[in-house]
Coordinates of C-alpha atoms and ligand atoms in Angstrom, one line a residue:
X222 CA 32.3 22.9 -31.2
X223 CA 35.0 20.8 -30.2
X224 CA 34.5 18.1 -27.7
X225 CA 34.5 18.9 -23.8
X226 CA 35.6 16.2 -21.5
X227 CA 34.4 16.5 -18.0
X228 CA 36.0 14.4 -14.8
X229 CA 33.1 13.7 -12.2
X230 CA 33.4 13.4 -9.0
X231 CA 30.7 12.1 -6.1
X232 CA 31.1 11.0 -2.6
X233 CA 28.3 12.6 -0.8
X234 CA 27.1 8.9 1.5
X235 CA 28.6 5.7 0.8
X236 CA 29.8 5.4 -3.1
X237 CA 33.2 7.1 -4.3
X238 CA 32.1 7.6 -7.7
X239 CA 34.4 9.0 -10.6
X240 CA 33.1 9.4 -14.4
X241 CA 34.7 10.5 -17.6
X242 CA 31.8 12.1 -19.5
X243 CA 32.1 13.5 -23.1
X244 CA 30.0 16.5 -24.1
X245 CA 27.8 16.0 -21.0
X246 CA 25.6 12.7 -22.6
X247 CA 28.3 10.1 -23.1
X248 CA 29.9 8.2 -20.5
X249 CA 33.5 7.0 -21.7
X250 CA 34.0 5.4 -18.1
X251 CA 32.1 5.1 -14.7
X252 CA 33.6 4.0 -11.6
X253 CA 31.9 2.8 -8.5
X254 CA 33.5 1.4 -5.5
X255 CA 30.4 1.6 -2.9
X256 CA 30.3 0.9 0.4
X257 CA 26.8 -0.6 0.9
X258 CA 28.5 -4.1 2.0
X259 CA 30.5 -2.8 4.6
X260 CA 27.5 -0.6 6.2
X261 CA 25.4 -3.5 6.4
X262 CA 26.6 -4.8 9.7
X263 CA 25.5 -1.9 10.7
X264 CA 21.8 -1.4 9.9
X265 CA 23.0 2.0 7.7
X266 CA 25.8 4.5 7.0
X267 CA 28.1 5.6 9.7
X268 CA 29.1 8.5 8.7
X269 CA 32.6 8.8 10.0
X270 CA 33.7 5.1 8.6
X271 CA 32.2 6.1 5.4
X272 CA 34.6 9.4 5.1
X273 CA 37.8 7.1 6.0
X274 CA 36.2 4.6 3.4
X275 CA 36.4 7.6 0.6
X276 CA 40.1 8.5 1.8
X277 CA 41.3 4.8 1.1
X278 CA 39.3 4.9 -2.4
X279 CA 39.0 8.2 -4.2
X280 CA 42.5 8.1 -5.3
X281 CA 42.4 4.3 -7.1
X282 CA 38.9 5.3 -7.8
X283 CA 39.7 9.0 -10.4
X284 CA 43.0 6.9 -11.4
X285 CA 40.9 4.2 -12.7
X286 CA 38.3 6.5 -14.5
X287 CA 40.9 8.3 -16.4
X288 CA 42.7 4.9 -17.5
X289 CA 39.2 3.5 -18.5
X290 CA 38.1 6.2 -20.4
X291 CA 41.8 5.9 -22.5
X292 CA 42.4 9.7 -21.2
X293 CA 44.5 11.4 -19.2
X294 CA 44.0 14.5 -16.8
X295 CA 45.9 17.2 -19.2
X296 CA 42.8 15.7 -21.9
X297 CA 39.9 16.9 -19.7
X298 CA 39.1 20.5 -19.6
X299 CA 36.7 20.9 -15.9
X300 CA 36.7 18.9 -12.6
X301 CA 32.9 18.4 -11.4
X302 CA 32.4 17.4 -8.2
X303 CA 29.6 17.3 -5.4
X304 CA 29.5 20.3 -2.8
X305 CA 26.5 19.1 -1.3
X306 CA 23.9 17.8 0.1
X307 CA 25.4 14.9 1.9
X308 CA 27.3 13.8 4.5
X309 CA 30.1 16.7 5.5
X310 CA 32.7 14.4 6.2
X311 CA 32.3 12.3 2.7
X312 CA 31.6 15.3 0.6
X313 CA 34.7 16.5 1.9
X314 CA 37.1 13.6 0.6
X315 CA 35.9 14.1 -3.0
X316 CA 35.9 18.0 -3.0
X317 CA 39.3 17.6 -1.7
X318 CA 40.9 15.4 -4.0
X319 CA 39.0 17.4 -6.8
X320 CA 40.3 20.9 -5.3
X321 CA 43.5 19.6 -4.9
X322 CA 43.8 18.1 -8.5
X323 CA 42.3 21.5 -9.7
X324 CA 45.3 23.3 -8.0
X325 CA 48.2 21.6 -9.0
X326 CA 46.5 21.5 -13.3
X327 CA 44.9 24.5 -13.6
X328 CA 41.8 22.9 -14.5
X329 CA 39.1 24.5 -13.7
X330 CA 36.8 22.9 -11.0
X331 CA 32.8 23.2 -11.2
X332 CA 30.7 22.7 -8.0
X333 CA 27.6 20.5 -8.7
X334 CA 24.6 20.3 -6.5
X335 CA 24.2 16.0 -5.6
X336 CA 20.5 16.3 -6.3
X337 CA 21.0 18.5 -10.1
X338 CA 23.6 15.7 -10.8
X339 CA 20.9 12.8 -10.3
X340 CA 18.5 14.9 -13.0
X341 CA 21.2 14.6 -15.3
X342 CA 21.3 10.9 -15.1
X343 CA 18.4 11.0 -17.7
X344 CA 20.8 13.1 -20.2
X345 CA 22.8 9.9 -20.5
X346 CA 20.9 7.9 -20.9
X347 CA 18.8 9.7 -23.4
X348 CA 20.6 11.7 -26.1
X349 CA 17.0 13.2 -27.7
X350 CA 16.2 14.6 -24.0
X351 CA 16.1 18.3 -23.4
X352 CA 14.8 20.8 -21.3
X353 CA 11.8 21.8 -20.5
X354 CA 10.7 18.6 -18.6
X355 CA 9.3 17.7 -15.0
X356 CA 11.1 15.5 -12.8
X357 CA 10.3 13.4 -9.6
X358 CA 14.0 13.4 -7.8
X359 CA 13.2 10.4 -5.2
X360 CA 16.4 9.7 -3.4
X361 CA 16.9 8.3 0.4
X362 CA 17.0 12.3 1.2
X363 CA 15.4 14.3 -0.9
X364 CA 11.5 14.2 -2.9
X365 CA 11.1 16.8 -4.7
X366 CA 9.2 17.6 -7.9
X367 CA 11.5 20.1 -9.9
X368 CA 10.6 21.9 -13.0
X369 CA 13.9 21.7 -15.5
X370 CA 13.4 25.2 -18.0
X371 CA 16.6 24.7 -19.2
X372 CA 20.2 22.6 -18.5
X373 CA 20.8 25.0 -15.5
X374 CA 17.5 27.1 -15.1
X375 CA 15.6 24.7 -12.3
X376 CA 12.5 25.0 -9.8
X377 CA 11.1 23.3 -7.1
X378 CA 7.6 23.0 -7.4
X379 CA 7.0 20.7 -4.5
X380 CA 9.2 18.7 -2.0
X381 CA 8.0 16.3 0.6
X382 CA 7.6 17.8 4.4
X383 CA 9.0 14.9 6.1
X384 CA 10.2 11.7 5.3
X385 CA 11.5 11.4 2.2
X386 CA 10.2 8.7 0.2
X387 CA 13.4 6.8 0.3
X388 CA 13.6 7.4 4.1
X389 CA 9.7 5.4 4.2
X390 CA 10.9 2.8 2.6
X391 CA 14.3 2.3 4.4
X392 CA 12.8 2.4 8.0
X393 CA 10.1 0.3 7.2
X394 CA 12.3 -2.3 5.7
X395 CA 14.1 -2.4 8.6
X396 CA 11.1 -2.8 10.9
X397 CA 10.4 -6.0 9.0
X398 CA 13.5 -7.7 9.4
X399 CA 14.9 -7.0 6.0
X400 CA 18.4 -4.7 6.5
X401 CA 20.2 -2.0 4.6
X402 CA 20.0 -1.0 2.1
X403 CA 16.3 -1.3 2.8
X404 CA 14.9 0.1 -1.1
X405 CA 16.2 -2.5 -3.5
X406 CA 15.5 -5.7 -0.4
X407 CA 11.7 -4.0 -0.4
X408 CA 11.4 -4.0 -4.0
X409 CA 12.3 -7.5 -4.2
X410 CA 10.1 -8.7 -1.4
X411 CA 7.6 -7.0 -2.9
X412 CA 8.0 -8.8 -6.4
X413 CA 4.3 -10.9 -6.8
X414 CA 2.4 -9.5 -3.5
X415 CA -1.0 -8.1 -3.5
X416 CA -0.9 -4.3 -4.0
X417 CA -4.3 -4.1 -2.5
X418 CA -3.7 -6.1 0.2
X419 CA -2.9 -3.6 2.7
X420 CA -4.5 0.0 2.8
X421 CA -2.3 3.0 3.7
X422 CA -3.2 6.6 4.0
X423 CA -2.8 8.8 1.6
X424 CA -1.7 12.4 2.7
X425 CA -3.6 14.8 0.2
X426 CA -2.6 18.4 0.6
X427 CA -4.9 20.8 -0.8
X428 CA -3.4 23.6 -3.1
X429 CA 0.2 22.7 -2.8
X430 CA 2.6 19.6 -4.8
X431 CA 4.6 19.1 -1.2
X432 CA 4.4 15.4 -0.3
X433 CA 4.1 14.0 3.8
X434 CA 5.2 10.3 4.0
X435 CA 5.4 10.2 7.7
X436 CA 1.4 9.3 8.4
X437 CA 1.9 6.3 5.9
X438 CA 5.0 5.4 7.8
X439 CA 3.3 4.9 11.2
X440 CA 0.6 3.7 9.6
X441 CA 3.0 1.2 8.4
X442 CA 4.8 0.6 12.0
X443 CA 1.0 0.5 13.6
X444 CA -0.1 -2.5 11.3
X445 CA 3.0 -4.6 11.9
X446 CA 3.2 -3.9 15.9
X447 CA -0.5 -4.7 16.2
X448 CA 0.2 -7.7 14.2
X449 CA 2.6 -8.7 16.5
X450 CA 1.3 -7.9 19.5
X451 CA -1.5 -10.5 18.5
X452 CA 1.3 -13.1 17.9
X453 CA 0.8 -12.7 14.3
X454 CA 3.0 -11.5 11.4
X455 CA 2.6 -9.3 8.4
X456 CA 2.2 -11.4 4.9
X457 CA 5.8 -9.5 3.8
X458 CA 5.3 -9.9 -0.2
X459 CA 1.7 -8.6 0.0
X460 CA 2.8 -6.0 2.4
X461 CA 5.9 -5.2 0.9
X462 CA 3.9 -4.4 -2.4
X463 CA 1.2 -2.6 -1.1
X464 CA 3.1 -0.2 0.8
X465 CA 5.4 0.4 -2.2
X466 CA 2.5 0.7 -4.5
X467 CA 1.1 3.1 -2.0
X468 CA 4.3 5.4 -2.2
X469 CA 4.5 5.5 -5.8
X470 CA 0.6 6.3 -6.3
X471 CA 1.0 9.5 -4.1
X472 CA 4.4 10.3 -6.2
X473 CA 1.9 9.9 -9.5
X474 CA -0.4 12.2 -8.0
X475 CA 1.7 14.9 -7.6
X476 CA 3.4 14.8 -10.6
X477 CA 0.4 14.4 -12.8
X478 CA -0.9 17.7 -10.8
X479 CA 2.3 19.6 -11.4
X480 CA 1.9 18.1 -15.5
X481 CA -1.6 19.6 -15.7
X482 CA -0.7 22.8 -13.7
X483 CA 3.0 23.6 -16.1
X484 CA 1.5 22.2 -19.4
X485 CA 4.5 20.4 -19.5
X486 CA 4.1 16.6 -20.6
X487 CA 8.1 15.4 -20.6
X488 CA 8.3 13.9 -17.2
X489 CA 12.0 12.2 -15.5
X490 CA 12.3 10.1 -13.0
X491 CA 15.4 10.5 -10.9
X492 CA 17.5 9.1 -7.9
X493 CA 18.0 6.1 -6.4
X494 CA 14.2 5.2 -5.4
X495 CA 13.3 5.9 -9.0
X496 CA 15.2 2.4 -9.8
X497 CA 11.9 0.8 -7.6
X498 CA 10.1 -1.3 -10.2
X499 CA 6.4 -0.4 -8.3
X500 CA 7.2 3.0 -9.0
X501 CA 8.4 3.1 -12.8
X502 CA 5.1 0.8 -13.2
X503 CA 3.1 3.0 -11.9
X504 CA 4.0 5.9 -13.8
X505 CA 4.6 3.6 -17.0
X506 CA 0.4 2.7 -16.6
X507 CA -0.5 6.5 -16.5
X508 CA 2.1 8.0 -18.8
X509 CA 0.8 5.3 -21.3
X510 CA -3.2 6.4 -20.5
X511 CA -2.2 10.0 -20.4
X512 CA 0.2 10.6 -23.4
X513 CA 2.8 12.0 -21.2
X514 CA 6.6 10.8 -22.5
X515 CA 8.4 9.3 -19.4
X516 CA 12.3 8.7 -18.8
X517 CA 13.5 7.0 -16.5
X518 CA 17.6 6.3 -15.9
X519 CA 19.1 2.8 -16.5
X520 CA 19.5 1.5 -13.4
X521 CA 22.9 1.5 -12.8
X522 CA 22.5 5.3 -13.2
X523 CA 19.5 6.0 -10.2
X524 CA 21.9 5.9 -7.5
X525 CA 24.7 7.5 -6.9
X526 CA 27.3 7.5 -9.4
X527 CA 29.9 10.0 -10.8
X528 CA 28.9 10.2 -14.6
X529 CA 25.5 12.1 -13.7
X530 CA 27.8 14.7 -12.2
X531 CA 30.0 15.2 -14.5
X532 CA 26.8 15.5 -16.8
X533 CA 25.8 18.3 -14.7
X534 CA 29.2 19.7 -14.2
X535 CA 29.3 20.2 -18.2
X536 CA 26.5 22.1 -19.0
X537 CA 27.5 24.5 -15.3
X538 CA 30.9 24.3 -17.3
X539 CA 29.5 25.4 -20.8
X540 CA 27.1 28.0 -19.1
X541 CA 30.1 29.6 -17.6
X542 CA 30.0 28.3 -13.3
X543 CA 33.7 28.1 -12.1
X544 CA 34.8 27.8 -8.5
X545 CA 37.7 28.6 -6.2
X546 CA 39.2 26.5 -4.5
X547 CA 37.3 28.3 -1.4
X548 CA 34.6 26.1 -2.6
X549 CA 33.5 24.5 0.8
X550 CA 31.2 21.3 1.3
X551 CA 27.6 22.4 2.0
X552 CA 25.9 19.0 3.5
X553 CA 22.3 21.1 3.4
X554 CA 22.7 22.6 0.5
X555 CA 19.6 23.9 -0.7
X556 CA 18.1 23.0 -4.2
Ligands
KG4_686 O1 20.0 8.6 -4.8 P1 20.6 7.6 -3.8 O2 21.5 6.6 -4.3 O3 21.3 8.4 -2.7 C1 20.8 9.6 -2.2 O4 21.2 10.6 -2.8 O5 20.0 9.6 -1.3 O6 19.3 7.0 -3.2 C2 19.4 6.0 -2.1 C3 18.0 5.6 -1.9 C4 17.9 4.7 -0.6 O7 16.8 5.1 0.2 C5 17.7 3.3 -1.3 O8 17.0 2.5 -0.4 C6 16.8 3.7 -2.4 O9 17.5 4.9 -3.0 N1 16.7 2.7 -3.5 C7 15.5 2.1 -3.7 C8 15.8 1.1 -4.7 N2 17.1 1.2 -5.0 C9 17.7 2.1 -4.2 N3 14.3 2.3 -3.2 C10 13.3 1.5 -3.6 N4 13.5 0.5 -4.6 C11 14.7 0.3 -5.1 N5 14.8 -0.6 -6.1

């Protein structure tokens, strides 16, 4: 077969990522210019800003992809983009450069779902992977155990009924002082705390993989506001690592249920929380004790980036998706 080369496109929050992926597992460029500085001032993404932030850069930003990957667009055969979920505004800037540079080439343009796109992070990273696997997609939106049959053949076997985890760990990061974005400053604070330290609740559901995060969350604001109030203040390493450790053991749980329940022993890690170093250890102790083969994405690759949808835009590509240019941006679009 000959080669496919796939453009990606993502600007569904604050990054305006474009990627030049080759047969949907090798990135020949990846361009990121994110906005996270900028929001900073502001205590987290203002929507609005961000879209005017993706006008000034998606243009520079697809220019330089094609230049690093030594292509040009007549060499790449679909246009991949993100429809959704996200921010309407900011998906908008990327679906409209990639409709409008799908117009005026003829190349064909592929709608990719944000959330499909970070599953396919692990594709890049690891040639060998393939379908069927289980994978924990922990972004600052979204948790959600899916079950992968196949490149495009997906299910959700359990998703979280509140907070997402990324969302706990944001607003509690910001409680104590520490900013946006909240995960990575957590994981650092967290680096040589106690994990036991603090106790947090668990929220066990009986007969169902959905996950609740908003019980550990006030459980979180109730033990720094009663610290305070006694003029006291949380230990933030030990704190920072218990509650983290706390997140990730419910996230095990889950998956480890959904592994016993499919059979299926292949387990991905995906999205920007999965880059949280008390999660991967986590799952690193159990998949070791369990025999369960674990992949996680290179950093780099958790958050939002453009190559991980142009790995999903190639095998929508190869299993025959196309979209008009009536393609619209969907910011709840459903898994
Ligand atoms: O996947 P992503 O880049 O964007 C979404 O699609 O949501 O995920 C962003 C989320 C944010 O909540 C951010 O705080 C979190 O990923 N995150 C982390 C870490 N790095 C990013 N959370 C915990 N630990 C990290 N090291």
């Amino acid at each position: 077969m000959e080669d496919v080369l796939i453009l990606g496109i993502e600007s569904s929050c604050d990054e305006t990522a474009c990627s030049v992926v080759r047969n949907g597992r090798e990135l020949l460029s990846d361009v990121i210019a994110s906005q996270a500085d900028f929001h900073e001032q502001y205590g987290g993404v203002v929507p609005e800003l961000a879209s005017r932030m993706h006008v000034d850069s998606i243009y520079p930003t697809i220019k330089k992809a094609l230049s690093d990957a030594n292509v040009s667009l007549k060499d790449i055969d679909a246009i991949a983009v993100t429809y959704g979920p996200g921010l309407v505004g900011a998906l908008l800037v990327g679906l409209s450069a990639a409709k409008g540079l799908s117009a005026a080439s003829g190349i064909p343009l592929v709608g990719v779902n944000h959330l499909k796109g970070h599953i396919a992070a692990n594709y890049l990273c690891f040639p060998e992977l393939e379908p069927p696997f289980l994978c924990l997609c922990v972004s600052g939106g979204n948790t959600m155990i899916v079950k992968v049959s196949d490149y495009t053949d997906m299910e959700v076997l359990g998703r979280t009924r509140d907070d997402a985890a990324g969302e706990a760990i944001d607003k509690i990061a910001r409680v104590v002082g520490l900013g946006y974005p909240g995960g990575p400053k957590m994981d650092k604070a967290g680096q040589g705390g106690d994990i036991n330290a603090y106790t947090f609740p668990h929220a066990h559901m009986k007969d169902t993989l959905d996950f609740s995060f908003s019980g550990l969350k006030t459980a979180a604001l109730n033990m720094i506001n009663i610290d305070r109030q006694k003029g006291n203040s949380i230990d933030l390493a030990d704190f920072a690592a218990s509650y983290q450790h706390s997140i990730a053991n419910t996230l095990l749980t889950n998956t480890i249920k959904a592994s016993q329940m499919t059979g299926i022993t292949k387990i991905c890690l995906a999205g920007g929380v999965s880059a949280n170093s008390f999660l991967r250890k986590v799952f690193d102790e159990e998949a070791g004790k369990r025999g369960l083969t674990l992949y996680y994405p290179d950093l780099r690759l958790c958050t939002d980036n453009g190559a991980m949808i142009a790995s999903a835009g190639y095998f929508e590509y190869i299993n025959g998706t196309r979209h008009g240019l009536d393609l619209n941006a969907k910011p709840s679009l459903e898994f």
